[in-house]
Short mmCIF file of C-alpha atoms in Angstrom, two decimals:
data_model
loop_
_atom_site.label_atom_id
_atom_site.label_comp_id
_atom_site.label_asym_id
_atom_site.label_seq_id
_atom_site.Cartn_x
_atom_site.Cartn_y
_atom_site.Cartn_z
CA MET A 10 0.00 0.00 0.00
CA MET A 11 1.26 3.47 -0.90
CA ARG A 12 0.91 6.43 1.46
CA SER A 13 -1.06 8.21 -1.23
CA ASP A 14 -3.72 5.46 -1.15
CA ARG A 15 -5.12 7.10 1.99
CA ALA A 16 -6.09 10.09 -0.17
CA LYS A 17 -7.06 8.40 -3.44
CA THR A 18 -8.23 4.80 -3.08
CA GLY A 19 -11.76 3.45 -2.62
CA PRO A 20 -15.28 4.77 -3.19
CA GLU A 21 -15.08 7.03 -0.13
CA ARG A 22 -12.22 8.89 -1.83
CA ALA A 23 -14.32 9.87 -4.86
CA PRO A 24 -14.46 13.52 -3.65
CA HIS A 25 -10.68 13.53 -3.36
CA ARG A 26 -10.25 12.17 -6.87
CA SER A 27 -12.76 14.69 -8.17
CA LEU A 28 -10.63 17.51 -6.78
CA LEU A 29 -7.51 16.00 -8.32
CA LYS A 30 -9.28 15.84 -11.68
CA ALA A 31 -10.14 19.52 -11.25
CA ALA A 32 -6.37 20.07 -11.14
CA GLY A 33 -6.09 18.30 -14.50
CA TYR A 34 -4.95 14.84 -13.41
CA CYS A 35 -6.20 11.71 -15.23
CA ASP A 36 -7.20 8.48 -13.48
CA TRP A 37 -4.05 6.75 -14.68
CA GLU A 38 -1.90 9.59 -13.32
CA ILE A 39 -3.67 9.54 -9.95
CA GLU A 40 -2.88 5.85 -9.66
CA ARG A 41 0.87 6.56 -9.85
CA PRO A 42 3.05 7.20 -6.75
CA TRP A 43 2.71 10.83 -5.68
CA VAL A 44 6.03 12.60 -5.44
CA GLY A 45 5.99 16.01 -3.79
CA VAL A 46 8.47 18.36 -5.43
CA ALA A 47 9.35 21.19 -3.04
CA ASN A 48 10.49 24.10 -5.19
CA ALA A 49 12.33 26.89 -3.35
CA TYR A 50 12.21 29.19 -6.38
CA ASN A 51 11.82 32.90 -5.78
CA GLN A 52 12.85 36.07 -7.59
CA ILE A 53 15.21 37.57 -5.00
CA ILE A 54 17.77 34.83 -4.23
CA PRO A 55 20.26 34.55 -7.11
CA GLY A 56 20.79 30.92 -6.17
CA HIS A 57 17.09 30.29 -6.69
CA VAL A 58 16.03 32.40 -9.66
CA HIS A 59 16.61 29.47 -12.05
CA LEU A 60 15.00 26.75 -9.94
CA ARG A 61 11.90 26.61 -12.14
CA ARG A 62 14.13 25.09 -14.82
CA ILE A 63 15.67 22.64 -12.36
CA THR A 64 12.24 21.70 -11.02
CA GLU A 65 10.84 21.05 -14.49
CA ALA A 66 13.76 18.70 -15.12
CA VAL A 67 13.08 16.88 -11.83
CA LYS A 68 9.40 16.51 -12.75
CA ALA A 69 10.32 15.16 -16.18
CA GLY A 70 12.48 12.51 -14.54
CA ILE A 71 9.72 11.52 -12.12
CA TYR A 72 7.11 11.36 -14.86
CA ALA A 73 9.33 9.33 -17.17
CA ALA A 74 9.94 6.82 -14.38
CA GLY A 75 6.24 6.32 -13.66
CA GLY A 76 5.54 8.79 -10.86
CA LEU A 77 3.22 11.76 -10.54
CA PRO A 78 5.24 14.90 -9.69
CA ILE A 79 3.29 17.40 -7.57
CA GLU A 80 5.08 20.72 -7.20
CA PHE A 81 4.67 23.04 -4.23
CA PRO A 82 6.65 26.09 -2.98
CA THR A 83 8.73 26.94 0.06
CA ILE A 84 10.12 30.23 1.32
CA GLY A 85 13.77 31.26 1.26
CA VAL A 86 15.93 34.11 2.59
CA CYS A 87 18.97 35.47 0.73
CA ASP A 88 21.51 35.91 3.49
CA GLY A 89 23.57 38.36 1.46
CA ILE A 90 20.61 40.69 0.97
CA ALA A 91 19.42 40.20 4.57
CA MET A 92 22.92 40.88 5.95
CA ASN A 93 23.67 43.60 8.50
CA HIS A 94 20.10 44.73 9.19
CA LEU A 95 16.88 43.47 10.77
CA GLY A 96 16.40 40.96 7.95
CA MET A 97 19.22 38.72 9.18
CA LYS A 98 17.27 37.98 12.36
CA PHE A 99 14.84 36.04 10.17
CA SER A 100 17.37 33.92 8.32
CA LEU A 101 18.13 31.06 10.71
CA PRO A 102 14.52 30.91 11.99
CA SER A 103 13.39 30.36 8.40
CA ARG A 104 15.05 26.93 8.52
CA GLU A 105 12.40 25.59 10.89
CA LEU A 106 9.59 27.22 8.90
CA ILE A 107 10.82 25.45 5.78
CA MET A 108 10.99 22.12 7.58
CA ASP A 109 7.53 22.56 9.06
CA SER A 110 5.93 23.71 5.81
CA ILE A 111 7.23 20.65 3.95
CA GLU A 112 5.97 18.38 6.71
CA VAL A 113 2.55 20.02 6.48
CA MET A 114 2.34 19.55 2.71
CA ALA A 115 3.66 15.98 2.74
CA GLN A 116 1.42 14.80 5.56
CA ALA A 117 -1.72 16.65 4.48
CA HIS A 118 -1.53 15.29 0.94
CA ALA A 119 -0.12 11.83 1.67
CA PHE A 120 2.90 12.12 -0.63
CA ASP A 121 4.74 8.87 -1.21
CA ALA A 122 8.11 10.57 -1.65
CA LEU A 123 9.82 13.95 -1.92
CA VAL A 124 12.31 15.68 -4.16
CA LEU A 125 13.66 18.80 -2.48
CA VAL A 126 14.84 21.47 -4.94
CA THR A 127 17.04 23.93 -3.10
CA ASN A 128 20.28 25.87 -3.25
CA CYS A 129 21.01 28.35 -0.48
CA ASP A 130 21.91 28.62 3.16
CA LYS A 131 18.96 27.78 5.46
CA ILE A 132 16.85 26.24 2.72
CA ILE A 133 19.15 23.23 2.23
CA PRO A 134 19.25 22.12 5.88
CA GLY A 135 15.57 22.99 6.36
CA MET A 136 14.67 20.64 3.52
CA ALA A 137 17.08 17.93 4.74
CA MET A 138 15.56 18.19 8.22
CA ALA A 139 12.09 17.73 6.71
CA ALA A 140 13.25 14.61 4.89
CA ALA A 141 14.76 13.21 8.08
CA ARG A 142 11.69 14.00 10.14
CA LEU A 143 9.15 12.59 7.64
CA ASN A 144 11.29 9.57 6.74
CA ILE A 145 9.68 8.91 3.37
CA PRO A 146 11.84 8.29 0.26
CA SER A 147 13.52 11.64 -0.42
CA ILE A 148 16.32 13.19 -2.43
CA VAL A 149 17.87 16.66 -2.36
CA ILE A 150 18.86 18.39 -5.61
CA SER A 151 20.53 21.79 -5.63
CA GLY A 152 20.51 24.47 -8.29
CA GLY A 153 24.33 24.54 -8.31
CA PRO A 154 27.00 27.15 -7.64
CA MET A 155 27.46 30.52 -9.31
CA LEU A 156 30.49 31.06 -11.49
CA THR A 157 33.06 33.56 -10.27
CA GLY A 158 33.19 37.08 -11.59
CA THR A 159 36.31 38.43 -13.22
CA LEU A 160 37.85 41.87 -12.84
CA HIS A 161 41.17 43.00 -14.29
CA GLY A 162 42.15 39.40 -14.93
CA ARG A 163 41.41 38.02 -11.47
CA GLU A 164 38.52 35.96 -10.14
CA ILE A 165 36.25 37.63 -7.60
CA ASP A 166 33.09 36.68 -5.72
CA LEU A 167 30.53 38.16 -3.34
CA ASN A 168 33.04 38.24 -0.51
CA THR A 169 35.20 40.56 -2.62
CA VAL A 170 32.37 43.10 -2.54
CA PHE A 171 32.02 42.95 1.23
CA GLU A 172 35.77 43.29 1.68
CA THR A 173 35.91 46.20 -0.76
CA VAL A 174 33.45 47.97 1.55
CA GLY A 175 36.15 47.69 4.22
CA LYS A 176 38.73 49.11 1.82
CA HIS A 177 36.31 51.94 1.08
CA ILE A 178 36.01 52.69 4.81
CA ALA A 179 39.81 52.74 5.07
CA GLY A 180 40.13 55.04 2.07
CA LYS A 181 41.80 52.30 0.01
CA ALA A 182 38.97 52.09 -2.55
CA SER A 183 37.05 54.89 -4.23
CA ASP A 184 33.33 54.99 -4.99
CA ALA A 185 34.19 54.05 -8.57
CA ASP A 186 36.33 51.10 -7.40
CA LEU A 187 33.50 49.82 -5.22
CA LEU A 188 30.96 50.10 -8.04
CA GLU A 189 33.28 48.27 -10.43
CA VAL A 190 33.58 45.35 -8.00
CA GLU A 191 29.84 45.44 -7.27
CA ASN A 192 29.05 45.10 -10.98
CA ALA A 193 31.50 42.26 -11.66
CA ALA A 194 31.43 39.96 -8.62
CA CYS A 195 28.21 38.03 -9.18
CA PRO A 196 27.84 37.24 -12.91
CA GLY A 197 24.65 35.17 -12.81
CA CYS A 198 22.48 32.57 -11.15
CA GLY A 199 23.70 30.06 -8.58
CA SER A 200 24.79 29.88 -4.97
CA CYS A 201 27.64 32.33 -4.26
CA ALA A 202 30.89 31.02 -5.69
CA GLY A 203 33.05 30.32 -2.63
CA MET A 204 32.98 27.56 -0.05
CA PHE A 205 30.38 29.58 1.80
CA THR A 206 27.44 28.08 3.69
CA ALA A 207 25.23 27.25 0.69
CA ASN A 208 27.92 25.43 -1.25
CA THR A 209 29.21 23.75 1.89
CA MET A 210 25.74 22.38 2.65
CA ASN A 211 25.22 21.26 -0.95
CA CYS A 212 28.50 19.35 -0.63
CA MET A 213 27.23 17.94 2.68
CA MET A 214 24.19 16.49 0.90
CA GLU A 215 26.60 14.41 -1.22
CA ALA A 216 28.67 13.43 1.80
CA LEU A 217 25.59 12.41 3.80
CA GLY A 218 24.21 10.48 0.83
CA LEU A 219 21.02 12.57 0.43
CA GLY A 220 22.16 14.11 -2.88
CA LEU A 221 23.41 12.52 -6.08
CA PRO A 222 27.11 12.65 -6.97
CA GLY A 223 27.75 16.11 -8.44
CA ASN A 224 25.13 17.84 -6.32
CA GLY A 225 27.69 20.07 -4.60
CA SER A 226 29.85 21.23 -7.47
CA ILE A 227 28.23 21.15 -10.94
CA PRO A 228 27.82 24.85 -11.87
CA ALA A 229 24.30 26.26 -12.08
CA VAL A 230 24.64 27.29 -15.72
CA HIS A 231 25.91 23.93 -16.98
CA ALA A 232 23.52 21.62 -18.83
CA GLU A 233 24.89 18.84 -16.64
CA ARG A 234 23.02 20.42 -13.73
CA GLU A 235 19.72 19.99 -15.58
CA ARG A 236 20.61 16.40 -16.45
CA LEU A 237 21.39 15.74 -12.78
CA ALA A 238 17.93 17.06 -11.89
CA LYS A 239 16.30 14.61 -14.33
CA ASP A 240 18.37 11.82 -12.78
CA ALA A 241 17.18 12.92 -9.32
CA GLY A 242 13.59 12.50 -10.49
CA ARG A 243 14.32 9.00 -11.72
CA ALA A 244 16.33 8.17 -8.59
CA VAL A 245 13.48 8.98 -6.21
CA MET A 246 11.28 6.48 -8.02
CA ALA A 247 13.94 3.82 -7.43
CA LEU A 248 13.99 4.80 -3.75
CA ILE A 249 10.24 4.18 -3.60
CA GLU A 250 10.64 0.80 -5.26
CA LYS A 251 13.46 -0.24 -2.91
CA ASP A 252 11.80 1.41 0.12
CA ILE A 253 14.96 3.34 0.98
CA LYS A 254 14.19 6.14 3.43
CA PRO A 255 16.29 9.04 4.77
CA ARG A 256 16.93 7.39 8.13
CA ASP A 257 18.35 4.36 6.30
CA ILE A 258 20.90 6.80 4.89
CA LEU A 259 21.37 9.23 7.78
CA THR A 260 23.29 6.96 10.13
CA ARG A 261 25.95 7.93 12.63
CA GLU A 262 28.58 6.86 10.10
CA ALA A 263 27.02 9.10 7.42
CA PHE A 264 27.37 12.12 9.72
CA GLU A 265 30.97 11.19 10.43
CA ASN A 266 31.52 11.15 6.66
CA ALA A 267 29.94 14.60 6.36
CA VAL A 268 32.13 16.04 9.11
CA ALA A 269 35.23 14.51 7.51
CA VAL A 270 34.39 16.00 4.10
CA ASP A 271 33.61 19.36 5.71
CA LEU A 272 36.99 19.37 7.46
CA ALA A 273 38.77 18.44 4.24
CA LEU A 274 36.99 21.19 2.29
CA GLY A 275 37.37 23.88 4.96
CA GLY A 276 33.62 24.46 4.94
CA SER A 277 31.46 27.05 6.66
CA THR A 278 31.18 27.25 10.44
CA ASN A 279 27.42 27.02 9.88
CA THR A 280 27.78 23.27 9.33
CA ALA A 281 28.27 23.15 13.11
CA LEU A 282 24.66 24.39 13.34
CA HIS A 283 23.08 22.48 10.49
CA LEU A 284 24.59 19.00 10.74
CA PRO A 285 23.50 18.64 14.41
CA ALA A 286 20.05 19.93 13.46
CA ILE A 287 19.68 17.38 10.64
CA ALA A 288 20.90 14.65 13.01
CA TRP A 289 18.32 15.79 15.58
CA ALA A 290 15.56 15.54 12.97
CA ALA A 291 16.76 12.01 12.19
CA GLY A 292 16.58 11.03 15.87
CA LEU A 293 20.34 11.15 16.42
CA SER A 294 22.67 13.29 18.53
CA LEU A 295 25.79 14.86 17.02
CA ASP A 296 28.27 16.13 19.60
CA LEU A 297 30.40 18.93 18.14
CA GLU A 298 33.46 17.42 19.80
CA LEU A 299 33.42 15.17 16.74
CA PHE A 300 34.85 18.10 14.73
CA ASN A 301 37.91 18.15 16.99
CA GLU A 302 38.18 14.36 17.13
CA LEU A 303 38.11 13.95 13.35
CA GLY A 304 39.99 17.23 12.81
CA GLY A 305 43.08 15.63 14.30
CA LYS A 306 42.93 12.90 11.64
CA VAL A 307 41.43 14.60 8.57
CA PRO A 308 43.69 17.16 6.90
CA HIS A 309 42.48 20.31 5.14
CA ILE A 310 43.14 19.48 1.46
CA CYS A 311 41.03 22.07 -0.43
CA SER A 312 41.92 25.76 -0.12
CA MET A 313 38.68 27.42 -1.17
CA SER A 314 37.49 31.02 -1.00
CA PRO A 315 37.22 32.82 1.42
CA GLY A 316 40.29 31.26 3.05
CA GLY A 317 41.97 30.28 -0.21
CA SER A 318 42.11 31.19 -3.86
CA TYR A 319 40.01 28.39 -5.42
CA HIS A 320 36.27 28.39 -6.06
CA ILE A 321 33.54 25.77 -6.50
CA GLN A 322 34.01 25.69 -10.26
CA ASP A 323 37.62 24.67 -9.58
CA LEU A 324 36.45 21.89 -7.27
CA TYR A 325 34.10 20.71 -10.04
CA ARG A 326 36.93 20.75 -12.58
CA ALA A 327 39.21 18.84 -10.19
CA GLY A 328 36.77 15.98 -9.67
CA GLY A 329 34.20 17.34 -7.24
CA VAL A 330 33.12 16.07 -3.85
CA GLN A 331 33.31 12.48 -5.06
CA ALA A 332 37.04 12.91 -5.73
CA VAL A 333 37.54 14.42 -2.26
CA MET A 334 35.71 11.47 -0.74
CA ALA A 335 37.74 9.00 -2.80
CA ARG A 336 40.95 10.59 -1.52
CA LEU A 337 39.70 10.40 2.07
CA ALA A 338 38.63 6.78 1.57
CA ARG A 339 42.08 5.79 0.39
CA GLY A 340 43.42 7.18 3.65
CA GLY A 341 40.91 5.19 5.70
CA LEU A 342 39.04 8.37 6.63
CA LEU A 343 35.62 7.54 5.14
CA HIS A 344 32.93 4.97 5.91
CA GLU A 345 32.46 3.44 2.46
CA ASN A 346 29.56 1.16 3.45
CA CYS A 347 27.07 4.01 3.96
CA LEU A 348 23.94 3.79 1.80
CA THR A 349 23.06 6.71 -0.50
CA VAL A 350 20.17 7.89 -2.67
CA THR A 351 21.76 6.19 -5.66
CA GLY A 352 20.78 2.90 -4.02
CA ALA A 353 24.49 2.10 -3.82
CA THR A 354 27.03 2.73 -1.07
CA GLN A 355 29.45 5.61 -0.91
CA GLY A 356 32.25 3.20 -1.71
CA GLU A 357 30.46 2.04 -4.85
CA ASN A 358 29.68 5.63 -5.85
CA ILE A 359 33.30 6.78 -5.61
CA ALA A 360 34.83 3.71 -7.24
CA GLY A 361 35.47 5.60 -10.48
CA ALA A 362 36.17 9.02 -8.95
CA ARG A 363 39.60 10.54 -9.42
CA VAL A 364 41.39 13.80 -8.72
CA VAL A 365 42.53 15.62 -11.86
CA ASP A 366 44.16 18.62 -10.15
CA ASP A 367 46.37 17.96 -7.12
CA GLU A 368 46.46 21.64 -6.16
CA VAL A 369 42.69 22.06 -5.91
CA ILE A 370 42.36 18.72 -4.08
CA ARG A 371 45.74 18.02 -2.54
CA PRO A 372 47.04 14.57 -1.57
CA LEU A 373 46.59 13.65 2.09
CA ASP A 374 50.35 13.78 2.64
CA ARG A 375 50.62 17.31 1.21
CA PRO A 376 47.64 19.18 2.70
CA TYR A 377 47.10 22.89 3.06
CA HIS A 378 46.79 22.30 6.80
CA ALA A 379 47.51 19.14 8.75
CA THR A 380 44.27 19.51 10.72
CA GLY A 381 40.71 19.98 9.49
CA GLY A 382 39.10 23.27 8.54
CA LEU A 383 36.87 23.76 11.62
CA ALA A 384 37.64 23.63 15.33
CA VAL A 385 35.53 23.78 18.48
CA LEU A 386 37.02 25.88 21.29
CA ARG A 387 36.15 25.75 24.98
CA GLY A 388 37.25 27.64 28.05
CA SER A 389 36.11 30.12 30.68
CA LEU A 390 34.56 32.39 28.03
CA ALA A 391 32.73 29.53 26.26
CA PRO A 392 32.18 26.62 28.68
CA ASP A 393 29.79 24.92 26.25
CA GLY A 394 31.91 25.70 23.20
CA ALA A 395 32.54 28.03 20.28
CA VAL A 396 33.31 27.43 16.59
CA VAL A 397 36.03 28.81 14.30
CA LYS A 398 37.03 28.17 10.69
CA GLN A 399 40.68 27.69 11.57
CA SER A 400 41.70 27.15 7.95
CA ALA A 401 40.78 30.79 7.23
CA VAL A 402 42.77 32.24 10.16
CA ALA A 403 46.15 33.86 9.53
CA PRO A 404 48.99 32.03 11.33
CA GLU A 405 49.78 35.06 13.45
CA MET A 406 46.21 35.06 14.85
CA LEU A 407 46.02 31.39 15.83
CA VAL A 408 47.16 32.40 19.31
CA HIS A 409 46.20 35.89 20.43
CA THR A 410 45.61 37.83 23.63
CA GLY A 411 44.02 41.25 23.51
CA PRO A 412 41.68 43.70 25.22
CA ALA A 413 37.95 43.25 24.80
CA ARG A 414 36.01 45.89 22.88
CA VAL A 415 32.44 45.16 23.89
CA PHE A 416 29.26 45.79 21.88
CA ASP A 417 25.71 44.65 22.55
CA SER A 418 24.68 44.44 18.90
CA GLU A 419 26.17 44.05 15.44
CA GLU A 420 25.12 47.60 14.50
CA GLU A 421 27.11 49.10 17.39
CA ALA A 422 30.19 47.11 16.45
CA PHE A 423 29.99 47.94 12.75
CA ALA A 424 29.59 51.64 13.56
CA ALA A 425 32.77 51.49 15.65
CA ILE A 426 34.62 49.82 12.76
CA GLN A 427 33.38 52.47 10.34
CA ALA A 428 34.51 55.19 12.76
CA ARG A 429 38.01 53.61 12.90
CA LYS A 430 37.70 53.05 16.65
CA ILE A 431 38.99 49.46 16.51
CA VAL A 432 42.78 49.16 16.65
CA GLU A 433 45.31 46.41 16.12
CA GLY A 434 45.34 43.80 18.86
CA ASP A 435 41.71 44.31 19.90
CA VAL A 436 39.28 41.47 20.52
CA LEU A 437 35.94 42.67 19.21
CA VAL A 438 33.09 41.17 21.29
CA ILE A 439 29.59 41.23 19.79
CA ARG A 440 27.06 39.77 22.19
CA TYR A 441 23.28 39.42 22.62
CA GLU A 442 23.22 38.15 19.04
CA GLY A 443 22.70 34.46 19.88
CA PRO A 444 19.64 32.38 19.03
CA LYS A 445 17.63 33.86 21.92
CA GLY A 446 19.45 37.15 22.31
CA GLY A 447 19.20 38.41 18.72
CA PRO A 448 16.86 36.73 18.41
CA GLY A 449 17.79 34.71 15.35
CA MET A 450 21.61 34.37 15.65
CA ARG A 451 22.62 36.80 12.93
CA GLU A 452 25.62 36.31 10.67
CA MET A 453 28.42 38.85 11.03
CA LEU A 454 29.79 39.07 7.50
CA SER A 455 29.78 42.86 7.36
CA PRO A 456 32.07 43.35 10.40
CA THR A 457 34.45 40.52 9.44
CA SER A 458 34.68 41.61 5.82
CA ALA A 459 35.16 45.25 6.77
CA LEU A 460 38.06 44.28 9.02
CA ALA A 461 39.55 42.13 6.24
CA GLY A 462 39.16 44.93 3.72
CA MET A 463 40.89 47.32 6.10
CA GLY A 464 43.78 44.83 6.47
CA MET A 465 42.95 44.11 10.12
CA ASP A 466 41.90 40.46 9.83
CA LYS A 467 45.47 39.54 10.79
CA THR A 468 45.56 41.77 13.87
CA VAL A 469 41.99 41.88 15.29
CA ALA A 470 39.92 38.95 16.57
CA LEU A 471 36.11 38.96 16.54
CA ILE A 472 34.07 36.79 18.86
CA THR A 473 30.29 36.55 19.14
CA ASP A 474 27.43 34.46 20.46
CA GLY A 475 25.98 35.02 17.00
CA ARG A 476 27.44 33.32 13.97
CA PHE A 477 29.48 34.03 10.87
CA SER A 478 28.79 33.75 7.20
CA GLY A 479 30.63 31.00 5.38
CA ALA A 480 32.26 33.90 3.52
CA SER A 481 33.98 35.17 6.68
CA ARG A 482 37.71 34.83 7.24
CA GLY A 483 40.11 35.80 9.99
CA ALA A 484 40.03 35.01 13.72
CA SER A 485 36.22 34.98 13.70
CA ILE A 486 34.94 32.85 16.58
CA GLY A 487 31.19 32.34 16.78
CA HIS A 488 28.47 30.35 18.56
CA ILE A 489 29.93 31.35 21.98
CA SER A 490 27.83 29.28 24.38
CA PRO A 491 26.13 29.79 26.71
CA GLU A 492 25.05 32.98 24.95
CA ALA A 493 24.80 36.34 26.70
CA ALA A 494 21.00 36.25 26.88
CA ALA A 495 21.26 32.97 28.81
CA GLY A 496 23.75 34.47 31.27
CA GLY A 497 26.88 32.99 29.73
CA PRO A 498 30.29 34.42 30.64
CA ILE A 499 30.28 36.56 27.48
CA ALA A 500 27.59 38.65 29.21
CA LEU A 501 30.06 39.52 31.97
CA VAL A 502 32.88 40.81 29.74
CA ARG A 503 33.76 44.47 30.24
CA GLU A 504 35.67 46.90 28.08
CA GLY A 505 39.40 46.22 28.29
CA ASP A 506 39.20 42.74 29.84
CA PRO A 507 42.00 40.53 28.47
CA ILE A 508 40.79 37.62 26.34
CA HIS A 509 43.11 34.76 25.36
CA ILE A 510 42.50 32.74 22.19
CA ASP A 511 44.46 29.55 21.48
CA ILE A 512 43.00 27.90 18.38
CA PRO A 513 45.56 25.03 18.14
CA GLY A 514 44.94 24.37 21.84
CA LYS A 515 41.15 24.60 21.33
CA LYS A 516 40.88 27.21 24.11
CA ILE A 517 39.18 30.59 24.59
CA ASP A 518 39.41 32.22 28.01
CA LEU A 519 38.36 35.42 29.75
CA LEU A 520 41.36 36.36 31.91
CA VAL A 521 39.38 37.76 34.83
CA ASP A 522 39.49 36.14 38.28
CA GLU A 523 36.51 34.19 39.58
CA ALA A 524 35.81 36.55 42.48
CA GLU A 525 35.41 39.50 40.12
CA LEU A 526 33.21 37.47 37.77
CA ALA A 527 31.03 36.46 40.74
CA ARG A 528 30.55 40.14 41.66
CA ARG A 529 29.63 40.96 38.07
CA ARG A 530 27.20 38.07 37.87
CA ALA A 531 25.41 39.16 41.02
CA ALA A 532 24.85 42.60 39.48
CA TRP A 533 24.07 41.34 35.94
CA LYS A 534 20.81 42.21 34.29
CA PRO A 535 20.20 40.80 30.81
CA TYR A 536 20.05 43.19 27.91
CA VAL A 537 17.17 42.31 25.64
CA GLN A 538 17.19 43.42 22.03
CA ALA A 539 13.67 44.64 21.31
CA VAL A 540 11.96 43.08 18.29
CA ASP A 541 8.64 44.12 16.84
CA SER A 542 7.84 40.67 15.51
CA PRO A 543 5.49 38.07 17.00
CA PHE A 544 7.32 35.41 14.97
CA LEU A 545 10.75 36.29 16.39
CA SER A 546 9.35 36.63 19.90
CA ARG A 547 7.92 33.12 19.65
CA TYR A 548 11.23 31.85 18.24
CA ARG A 549 13.13 33.44 21.14
CA ARG A 550 11.02 31.50 23.65
CA VAL A 551 11.62 28.04 22.18
CA VAL A 552 15.05 28.05 20.44
CA THR A 553 17.93 26.12 21.97
CA SER A 554 21.67 26.80 22.11
CA GLY A 555 23.74 27.24 18.98
CA MET A 556 25.93 24.36 20.15
CA SER A 557 22.92 22.04 19.91
CA GLY A 558 22.04 23.22 16.41
CA ALA A 559 19.64 26.00 17.48
CA VAL A 560 16.72 23.60 17.07
CA LEU A 561 13.37 24.36 18.66
CA GLU A 562 12.26 22.84 21.94
#
């Protein structure tokens, strides 16, 4: 019996069938398996503006393989456009809305399976969480990465624009320079060209086994992307036939594979939010200490923007995620027996994969860094942990002690940067931006990029209970937990307090004695960022810590 039989089979379902016929479906179509196709198309996210084309290809594949594709929409936030204003408070919370909306559609209409057409930051994990929660045959297909822009013979991307804003503040770029970069950086559709959050998560879908080989790296404008979408439509029909469900794929070993690939790629710190959240939706627990455990074994072998000079199109050209996984497997760093949406194991999928450029994907014995791209820090400032993309930190900032410069919102901190009030050696503290405090755990790309553009990413550290864009680089340490709104030690920091950061040692400490901290705690009153939004107020009440994935209670 198919799930859809509950909505279409028997004389008592004649009204249901009548409504389906009103939508144009024939009896012989209604009898087919119903495959919900969640289309995240909208006209404001450049990674999504072409998803109608991708969705039509998915539907063609489903139809050709004997299914009935039923398209429905989801929302999506463009983090770049939402950055550095009220809009960013809504970005992370949109993940749960996406998950919930897909659950509503799939359960209300008794879909037999799902194809999830996505591309950008919160939409990818939101859809993967829905698949894990519903546990019906599902496959994720992305719209693919944007190509890089070119300017004066060099490749540039969105991060170049943000960093040029910093140069503009420092007087190193004119209005004309900024406009020239603005016009060239983003040449067309696709998820922004670096190993930022969207592309990291699309690579994670391959590593987890929820996406077909090529999902993470085939460029948006390539015909191969459309062919992959047709194959995804056909593949979901095979998943129905074989009764392969997301939780058959999303095992503990699959998450270990994803973390290993993330460390090798030097992916976004936001994976430390999204992988635990997907695991939670699948009924598993993913302790972030796994990043440190595997980080000591898995080297960083891909130097991608923003920390390096290569882009996703280079990863594609070099062999893609499958080639990275094949290289890890040969070093005994991958579970090859994990099932995937191809119906085969990861080991079977990567059997023919090979690296064709040893600089884009370096050998394990000649990595860019001996340890993985992300690290989890703990200490008196972050007892529950904090996250840093260590592969994007300059060597001179891996260990740093400096005076705290304390701000209770991103806007205050960015204004101080613009006013040139931050000096070399400072540790910029942005607090009350966590999941509850913000609320919404905003990304801090504008401050980090401004510092980089001003040439201060090698002299100034930035720490926050909020989070960072995958496009951030420098000593940017986020997810400080417990957050300030929950009374974490970051709430007790005062201007000038010495803060010690030791990334190789996985430590971050507030160098203030316990007696003084006890006095401060006794006098502490939480600062609450006011929000005129019933949605965000509700989110604030039920969201959990960033170190547990910021899922909802």
